[in-house]
């Protein structure tokens, strides 16, 4: 088993019988995610790693619990996020694509993946582009307690 807290992952160390990458990550270590959200409470990782020749297939979930600003009412709303990971880790993109073109390619320079960068990228790409309180219909938002500004024509 590999720790989700590690800064890097050597793909040569992944067993031919499979391994796991799991654990809790200190959300303060992901600065880009901290800038994108109002707050981040927890980040947990649970991935199966399966060796297929030169490629490591990584499948599983990254779960994030945080808060984001609603673009409609500008209030803070909870953001529970479950990010599905379906990646291929290899030294060459062609090896991943030859094995399975549906895998997201993650390059392992000199056989090593910058693990925290990769995992944080997965979460950043899954963030909503325009977050909005889903429960709001009109008037005061039940999530933030604020009333969105209306545009006067």
mmCIF file of C-alpha atoms in Angstrom:
data_model
loop_
_atom_site.group_PDB
_atom_site.id
_atom_site.type_symbol
_atom_site.label_atom_id
_atom_site.label_comp_id
_atom_site.label_asym_id
_atom_site.label_seq_id
_atom_site.Cartn_x
_atom_site.Cartn_y
_atom_site.Cartn_z
ATOM 1 C CA UNK A 1 0.000 0.000 0.000
ATOM 2 C CA UNK A 2 1.170 3.525 -0.830
ATOM 3 C CA UNK A 3 0.431 6.591 1.286
ATOM 4 C CA UNK A 4 -1.647 9.371 -0.279
ATOM 5 C CA UNK A 5 0.537 11.843 1.663
ATOM 6 C CA UNK A 6 3.698 11.011 -0.308
ATOM 7 C CA UNK A 7 5.052 13.654 -2.659
ATOM 8 C CA UNK A 8 5.921 11.168 -5.400
ATOM 9 C CA UNK A 9 5.054 7.690 -6.645
ATOM 10 C CA UNK A 10 7.638 5.441 -8.280
ATOM 11 C CA UNK A 11 5.735 3.331 -10.793
ATOM 12 C CA UNK A 12 8.439 0.614 -10.626
ATOM 13 C CA UNK A 13 7.439 -0.065 -7.000
ATOM 14 C CA UNK A 14 3.843 -0.992 -7.886
ATOM 15 C CA UNK A 15 3.427 -4.754 -7.493
ATOM 16 C CA UNK A 16 2.450 -6.989 -10.414
ATOM 17 C CA UNK A 17 -0.317 -8.236 -8.090
ATOM 18 C CA UNK A 18 -1.701 -4.721 -7.613
ATOM 19 C CA UNK A 19 -1.486 -2.141 -4.867
ATOM 20 C CA UNK A 20 -3.510 0.621 -3.240
ATOM 21 C CA UNK A 21 -2.899 4.326 -2.883
ATOM 22 C CA UNK A 22 -4.940 5.617 0.016
ATOM 23 C CA UNK A 23 -5.121 7.904 2.956
ATOM 24 C CA UNK A 24 -5.972 11.371 4.174
ATOM 25 C CA UNK A 25 -4.158 14.375 2.703
ATOM 26 C CA UNK A 26 -3.563 17.557 4.660
ATOM 27 C CA UNK A 27 -5.700 20.043 2.670
ATOM 28 C CA UNK A 28 -3.245 22.852 3.500
ATOM 29 C CA UNK A 29 -0.685 21.194 1.239
ATOM 30 C CA UNK A 30 -2.859 21.749 -1.831
ATOM 31 C CA UNK A 31 -2.410 25.496 -2.276
ATOM 32 C CA UNK A 32 -4.184 25.742 -5.653
ATOM 33 C CA UNK A 33 -7.293 24.017 -4.275
ATOM 34 C CA UNK A 34 -7.161 26.310 -1.236
ATOM 35 C CA UNK A 35 -7.241 29.314 -3.566
ATOM 36 C CA UNK A 36 -10.173 27.922 -5.570
ATOM 37 C CA UNK A 37 -12.380 27.186 -2.549
ATOM 38 C CA UNK A 38 -13.417 29.212 0.472
ATOM 39 C CA UNK A 39 -12.285 26.347 2.726
ATOM 40 C CA UNK A 40 -11.218 22.713 2.513
ATOM 41 C CA UNK A 41 -11.996 20.462 5.467
ATOM 42 C CA UNK A 42 -10.941 16.989 4.290
ATOM 43 C CA UNK A 43 -9.322 15.256 1.328
ATOM 44 C CA UNK A 44 -9.217 11.452 1.182
ATOM 45 C CA UNK A 45 -7.841 9.204 -1.549
ATOM 46 C CA UNK A 46 -8.660 5.589 -2.346
ATOM 47 C CA UNK A 47 -7.182 4.255 -5.605
ATOM 48 C CA UNK A 48 -6.432 0.768 -6.910
ATOM 49 C CA UNK A 49 -3.125 0.553 -8.774
ATOM 50 C CA UNK A 50 -2.822 -2.249 -11.330
ATOM 51 C CA UNK A 51 0.326 -2.937 -13.339
ATOM 52 C CA UNK A 52 -0.238 -3.668 -17.021
ATOM 53 C CA UNK A 53 3.219 -3.936 -18.535
ATOM 54 C CA UNK A 54 4.798 -0.468 -18.574
ATOM 55 C CA UNK A 55 1.552 1.205 -17.494
ATOM 56 C CA UNK A 56 -0.001 1.532 -14.063
ATOM 57 C CA UNK A 57 -3.788 1.821 -14.234
ATOM 58 C CA UNK A 58 -5.137 3.926 -11.344
ATOM 59 C CA UNK A 59 -8.854 3.671 -10.582
ATOM 60 C CA UNK A 60 -10.836 4.933 -7.615
ATOM 61 C CA UNK A 61 -12.042 8.049 -5.846
ATOM 62 C CA UNK A 62 -10.767 11.262 -4.329
ATOM 63 C CA UNK A 63 -13.252 12.709 -1.860
ATOM 64 C CA UNK A 64 -13.175 16.358 -0.851
ATOM 65 C CA UNK A 65 -15.315 18.172 1.667
ATOM 66 C CA UNK A 66 -15.085 21.927 1.409
ATOM 67 C CA UNK A 67 -16.929 25.176 0.869
ATOM 68 C CA UNK A 68 -17.210 27.296 -2.249
ATOM 69 C CA UNK A 69 -18.751 30.675 -3.010
ATOM 70 C CA UNK A 70 -22.079 30.524 -4.873
ATOM 71 C CA UNK A 71 -21.970 32.604 -8.037
ATOM 72 C CA UNK A 72 -25.684 33.416 -7.721
ATOM 73 C CA UNK A 73 -26.097 34.592 -4.114
ATOM 74 C CA UNK A 74 -22.354 35.067 -3.357
ATOM 75 C CA UNK A 75 -22.810 33.141 -0.121
ATOM 76 C CA UNK A 76 -20.704 30.236 1.057
ATOM 77 C CA UNK A 77 -22.119 26.804 0.321
ATOM 78 C CA UNK A 78 -20.925 23.272 1.128
ATOM 79 C CA UNK A 79 -19.127 21.375 -1.623
ATOM 80 C CA UNK A 80 -18.972 17.627 -1.110
ATOM 81 C CA UNK A 81 -17.019 16.319 -4.089
ATOM 82 C CA UNK A 82 -16.319 12.742 -5.173
ATOM 83 C CA UNK A 83 -13.853 12.659 -8.056
ATOM 84 C CA UNK A 84 -13.570 9.482 -10.105
ATOM 85 C CA UNK A 85 -10.017 8.723 -11.206
ATOM 86 C CA UNK A 86 -9.349 6.586 -14.279
ATOM 87 C CA UNK A 87 -5.719 7.247 -15.177
ATOM 88 C CA UNK A 88 -2.764 5.545 -16.780
ATOM 89 C CA UNK A 89 0.673 6.286 -15.327
ATOM 90 C CA UNK A 90 3.665 5.680 -17.592
ATOM 91 C CA UNK A 91 6.886 7.231 -18.836
ATOM 92 C CA UNK A 92 5.422 7.626 -22.331
ATOM 93 C CA UNK A 93 1.975 8.759 -23.405
ATOM 94 C CA UNK A 94 2.005 6.259 -26.290
ATOM 95 C CA UNK A 95 2.221 3.329 -23.842
ATOM 96 C CA UNK A 96 -0.944 4.447 -22.054
ATOM 97 C CA UNK A 97 -2.893 5.128 -25.246
ATOM 98 C CA UNK A 98 -1.847 1.786 -26.755
ATOM 99 C CA UNK A 99 -3.152 -0.027 -23.686
ATOM 100 C CA UNK A 100 -6.423 1.882 -23.166
ATOM 101 C CA UNK A 101 -7.360 5.112 -24.929
ATOM 102 C CA UNK A 102 -9.994 5.909 -22.257
ATOM 103 C CA UNK A 103 -7.363 6.408 -19.555
ATOM 104 C CA UNK A 104 -6.254 9.928 -18.632
ATOM 105 C CA UNK A 105 -2.516 10.036 -19.273
ATOM 106 C CA UNK A 106 -0.229 10.889 -16.361
ATOM 107 C CA UNK A 107 3.441 11.134 -17.318
ATOM 108 C CA UNK A 108 5.943 9.550 -14.933
ATOM 109 C CA UNK A 109 9.161 11.425 -15.653
ATOM 110 C CA UNK A 110 12.054 9.019 -15.099
ATOM 111 C CA UNK A 111 9.491 6.560 -13.705
ATOM 112 C CA UNK A 112 8.217 8.907 -10.986
ATOM 113 C CA UNK A 113 4.843 10.645 -10.782
ATOM 114 C CA UNK A 114 4.554 13.950 -8.907
ATOM 115 C CA UNK A 115 1.766 12.458 -6.830
ATOM 116 C CA UNK A 116 0.413 15.561 -5.070
ATOM 117 C CA UNK A 117 0.346 17.575 -8.304
ATOM 118 C CA UNK A 118 -1.484 14.743 -10.105
ATOM 119 C CA UNK A 119 -4.095 14.229 -7.375
ATOM 120 C CA UNK A 120 -4.705 17.958 -6.915
ATOM 121 C CA UNK A 121 -5.072 18.369 -10.699
ATOM 122 C CA UNK A 122 -7.749 15.655 -10.715
ATOM 123 C CA UNK A 123 -9.750 17.566 -8.087
ATOM 124 C CA UNK A 124 -9.271 20.981 -9.703
ATOM 125 C CA UNK A 125 -10.544 19.669 -13.034
ATOM 126 C CA UNK A 126 -13.675 18.324 -11.322
ATOM 127 C CA UNK A 127 -14.675 21.609 -9.654
ATOM 128 C CA UNK A 128 -17.860 23.211 -10.955
ATOM 129 C CA UNK A 129 -17.156 26.084 -13.346
ATOM 130 C CA UNK A 130 -20.038 28.169 -12.007
ATOM 131 C CA UNK A 131 -20.988 26.923 -8.530
ATOM 132 C CA UNK A 132 -24.566 27.704 -7.531
ATOM 133 C CA UNK A 133 -26.767 26.786 -4.603
ATOM 134 C CA UNK A 134 -28.948 24.046 -6.080
ATOM 135 C CA UNK A 135 -31.808 24.640 -3.632
ATOM 136 C CA UNK A 136 -32.350 28.329 -4.427
ATOM 137 C CA UNK A 137 -35.479 29.280 -6.421
ATOM 138 C CA UNK A 138 -36.099 32.915 -5.499
ATOM 139 C CA UNK A 139 -35.838 35.290 -2.555
ATOM 140 C CA UNK A 140 -33.476 34.379 0.250
ATOM 141 C CA UNK A 141 -31.143 31.463 -0.427
ATOM 142 C CA UNK A 142 -31.816 28.599 2.039
ATOM 143 C CA UNK A 143 -28.134 27.605 1.958
ATOM 144 C CA UNK A 144 -26.390 30.931 2.581
ATOM 145 C CA UNK A 145 -29.256 32.993 4.017
ATOM 146 C CA UNK A 146 -28.510 35.746 1.470
ATOM 147 C CA UNK A 147 -30.742 37.208 -1.202
ATOM 148 C CA UNK A 148 -29.129 37.265 -4.660
ATOM 149 C CA UNK A 149 -28.949 40.654 -6.335
ATOM 150 C CA UNK A 150 -31.386 41.075 -9.189
ATOM 151 C CA UNK A 151 -30.401 42.770 -12.408
ATOM 152 C CA UNK A 152 -32.501 45.865 -13.183
ATOM 153 C CA UNK A 153 -33.246 46.337 -16.871
#
